[in-house]
Tab-separated table of C-alpha atoms in Angstrom:
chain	number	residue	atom	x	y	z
A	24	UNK	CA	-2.635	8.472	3.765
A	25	UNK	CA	-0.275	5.716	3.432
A	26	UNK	CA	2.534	7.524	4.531
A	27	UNK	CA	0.661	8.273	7.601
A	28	UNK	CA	0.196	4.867	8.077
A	29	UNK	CA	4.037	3.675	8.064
A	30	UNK	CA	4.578	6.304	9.973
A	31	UNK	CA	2.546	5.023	12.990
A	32	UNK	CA	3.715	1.531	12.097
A	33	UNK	CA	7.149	2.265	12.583
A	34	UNK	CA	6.876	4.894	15.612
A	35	UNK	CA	4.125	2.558	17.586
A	36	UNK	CA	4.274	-0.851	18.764
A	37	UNK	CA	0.351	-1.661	18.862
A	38	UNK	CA	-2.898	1.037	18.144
A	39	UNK	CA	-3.443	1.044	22.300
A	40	UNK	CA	0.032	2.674	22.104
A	41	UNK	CA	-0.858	5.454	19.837
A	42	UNK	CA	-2.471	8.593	21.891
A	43	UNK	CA	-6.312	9.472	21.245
A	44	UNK	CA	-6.874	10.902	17.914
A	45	UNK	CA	-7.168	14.634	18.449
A	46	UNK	CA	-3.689	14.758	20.546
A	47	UNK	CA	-2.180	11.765	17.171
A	48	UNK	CA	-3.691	14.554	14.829
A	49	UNK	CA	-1.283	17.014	16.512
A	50	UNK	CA	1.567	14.700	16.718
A	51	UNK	CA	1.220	14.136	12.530
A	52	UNK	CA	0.808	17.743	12.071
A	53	UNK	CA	3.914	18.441	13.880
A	54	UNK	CA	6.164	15.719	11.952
A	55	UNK	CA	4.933	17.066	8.819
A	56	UNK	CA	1.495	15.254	7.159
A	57	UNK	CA	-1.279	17.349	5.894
A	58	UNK	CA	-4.213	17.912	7.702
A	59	UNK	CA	-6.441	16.393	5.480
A	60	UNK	CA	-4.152	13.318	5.037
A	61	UNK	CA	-4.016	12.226	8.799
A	62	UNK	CA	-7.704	12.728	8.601
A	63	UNK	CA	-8.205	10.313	6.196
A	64	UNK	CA	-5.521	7.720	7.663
A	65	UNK	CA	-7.643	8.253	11.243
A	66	UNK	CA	-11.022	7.486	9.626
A	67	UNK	CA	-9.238	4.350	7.834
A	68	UNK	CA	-8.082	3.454	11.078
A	69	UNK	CA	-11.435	3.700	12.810
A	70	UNK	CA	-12.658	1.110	10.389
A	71	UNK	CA	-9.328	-0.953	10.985
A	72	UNK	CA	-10.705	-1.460	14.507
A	73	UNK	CA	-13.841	-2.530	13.881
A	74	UNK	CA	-13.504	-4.789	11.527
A	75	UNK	CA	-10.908	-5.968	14.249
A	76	UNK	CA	-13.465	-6.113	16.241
A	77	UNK	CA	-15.506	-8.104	13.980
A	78	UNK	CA	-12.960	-10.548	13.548
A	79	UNK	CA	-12.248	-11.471	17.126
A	80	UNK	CA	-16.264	-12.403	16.828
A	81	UNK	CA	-16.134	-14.290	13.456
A	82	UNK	CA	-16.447	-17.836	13.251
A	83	UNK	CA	-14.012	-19.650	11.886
A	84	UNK	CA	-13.675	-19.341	8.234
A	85	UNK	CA	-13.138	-21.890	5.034
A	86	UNK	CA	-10.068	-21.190	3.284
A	87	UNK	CA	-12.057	-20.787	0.303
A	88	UNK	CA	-12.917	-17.074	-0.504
A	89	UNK	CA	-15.253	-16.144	-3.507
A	90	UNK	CA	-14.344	-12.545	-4.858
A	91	UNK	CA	-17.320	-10.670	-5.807
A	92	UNK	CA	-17.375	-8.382	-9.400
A	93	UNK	CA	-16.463	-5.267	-7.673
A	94	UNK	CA	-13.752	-6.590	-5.383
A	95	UNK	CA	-12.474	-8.345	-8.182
A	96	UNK	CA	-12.383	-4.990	-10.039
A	97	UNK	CA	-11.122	-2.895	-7.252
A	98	UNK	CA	-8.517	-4.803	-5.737
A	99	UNK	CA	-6.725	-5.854	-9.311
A	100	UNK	CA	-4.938	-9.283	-10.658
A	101	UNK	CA	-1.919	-8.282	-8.294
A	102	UNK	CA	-3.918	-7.932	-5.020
A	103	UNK	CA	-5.873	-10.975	-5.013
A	104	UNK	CA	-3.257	-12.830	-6.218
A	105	UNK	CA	-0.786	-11.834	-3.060
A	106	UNK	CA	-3.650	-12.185	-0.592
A	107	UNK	CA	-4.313	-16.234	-2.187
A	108	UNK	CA	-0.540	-16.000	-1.829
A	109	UNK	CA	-0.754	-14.872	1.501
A	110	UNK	CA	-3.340	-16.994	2.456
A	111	UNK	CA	-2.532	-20.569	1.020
A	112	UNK	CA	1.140	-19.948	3.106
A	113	UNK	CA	-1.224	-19.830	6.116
A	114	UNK	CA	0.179	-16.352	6.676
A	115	UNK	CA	-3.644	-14.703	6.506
A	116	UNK	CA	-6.413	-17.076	8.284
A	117	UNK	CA	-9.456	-15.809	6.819
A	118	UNK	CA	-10.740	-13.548	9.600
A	119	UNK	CA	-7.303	-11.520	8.798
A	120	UNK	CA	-7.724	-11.963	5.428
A	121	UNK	CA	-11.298	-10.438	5.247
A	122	UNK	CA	-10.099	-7.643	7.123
A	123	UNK	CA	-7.316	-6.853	4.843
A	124	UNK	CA	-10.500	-6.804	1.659
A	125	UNK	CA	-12.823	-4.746	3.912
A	126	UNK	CA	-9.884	-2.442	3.965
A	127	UNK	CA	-8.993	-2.523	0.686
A	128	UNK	CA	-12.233	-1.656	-0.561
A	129	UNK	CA	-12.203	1.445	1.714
A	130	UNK	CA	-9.512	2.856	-0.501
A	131	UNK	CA	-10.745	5.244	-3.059
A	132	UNK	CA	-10.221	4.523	-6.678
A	133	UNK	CA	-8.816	1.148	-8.072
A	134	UNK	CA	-6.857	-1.416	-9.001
A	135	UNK	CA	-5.537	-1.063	-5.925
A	136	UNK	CA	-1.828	-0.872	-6.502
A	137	UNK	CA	-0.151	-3.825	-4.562
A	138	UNK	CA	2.397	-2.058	-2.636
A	139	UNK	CA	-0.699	-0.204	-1.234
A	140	UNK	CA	-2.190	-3.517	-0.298
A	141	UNK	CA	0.909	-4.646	1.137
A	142	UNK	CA	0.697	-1.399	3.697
A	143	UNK	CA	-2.978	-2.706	4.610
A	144	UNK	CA	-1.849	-6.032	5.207
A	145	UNK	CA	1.043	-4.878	7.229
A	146	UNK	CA	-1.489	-2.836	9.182
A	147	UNK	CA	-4.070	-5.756	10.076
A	148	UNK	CA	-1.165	-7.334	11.633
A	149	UNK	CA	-0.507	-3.909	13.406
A	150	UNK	CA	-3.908	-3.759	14.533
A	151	UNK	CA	-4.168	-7.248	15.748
A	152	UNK	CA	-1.062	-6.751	17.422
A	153	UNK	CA	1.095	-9.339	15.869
A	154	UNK	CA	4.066	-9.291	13.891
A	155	UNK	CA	4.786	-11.111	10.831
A	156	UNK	CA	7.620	-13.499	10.892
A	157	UNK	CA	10.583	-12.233	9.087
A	158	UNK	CA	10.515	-13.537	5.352
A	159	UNK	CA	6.472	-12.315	5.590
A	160	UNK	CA	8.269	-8.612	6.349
A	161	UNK	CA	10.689	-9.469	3.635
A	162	UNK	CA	7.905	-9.656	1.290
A	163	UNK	CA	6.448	-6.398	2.415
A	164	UNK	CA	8.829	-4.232	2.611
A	165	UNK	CA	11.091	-5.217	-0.181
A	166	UNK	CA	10.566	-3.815	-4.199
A	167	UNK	CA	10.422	-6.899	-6.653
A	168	UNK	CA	13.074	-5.188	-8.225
A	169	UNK	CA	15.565	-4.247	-5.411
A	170	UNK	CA	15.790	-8.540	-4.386
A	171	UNK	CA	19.290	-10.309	-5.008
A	172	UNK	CA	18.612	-13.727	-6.219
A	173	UNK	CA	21.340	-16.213	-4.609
């Protein structure tokens, strides 16, 4: 499912620029993706919008967020600890940042691995059509391992 999701990140500018989801389903078939994969990404992507939608309608948040035993337990050490990140460098205001847990939580299983939660974070943005500022892409896209300390 992930893959599906990059995919559309890089080959769409915003979710209004992706087709409607039966002709999208045939456009992922085509490039390759298992059926049951893009299903799966589509259904993630339905909730992506309406917790979108949800968040255009939320009140303003604190930036103090409370993680429950299970979200604490799905989303793993790693996860919360990049989304705090993420959030204390003002990068996630808490609407966003409740969207990227609803999401998370979607995912089956758990600890969510954090380059998966990096992918969900990079698709709120997608979805709220705005673009993280470079060193924020930097941080998403690049392994810990593959950075050159100057």
């Amino acid at each position: 499912m992930f893959d599906v999701l990059v995919y559309l990140y890089e080959n769409y500018w915003r979710p209004d620029a992706c087709p409607e989801p039966r002709q999208l389903s045939r456009k992922l078939s085509a490039v390759g993706f298992e059926r049951e994969e893009i299903q799966e990404a589509l259904d993630w992507l339905e909730g992506l919008a309406g917790a979108a939608d949800s968040a255009e309608h939320a009140a303003p948040g604190s930036g103090l967020r409370v993680y429950t035993d299970a979200e604490s337990e799905h989303l793993g050490e790693a996860s919360i600890g990049f989304i705090s990140f993420l959030a204390s460098a003002g990068v996630l205001r808490p609407p966003m940042r409740e969207m990227v847990i609803d999401r998370a939580m979607a995912i089956p299983g758990g600890p969510l691995p954090l380059e998966d939660l990096k992918i969900i974070v990079l698709m709120v943005f997608w979805s709220l059509g705005e673009e993280p500022d470079a060193l924020i892409l930097d941080e998403l896209f690049v392994a810990d391992e593959d950075r050159l300390i100057h």
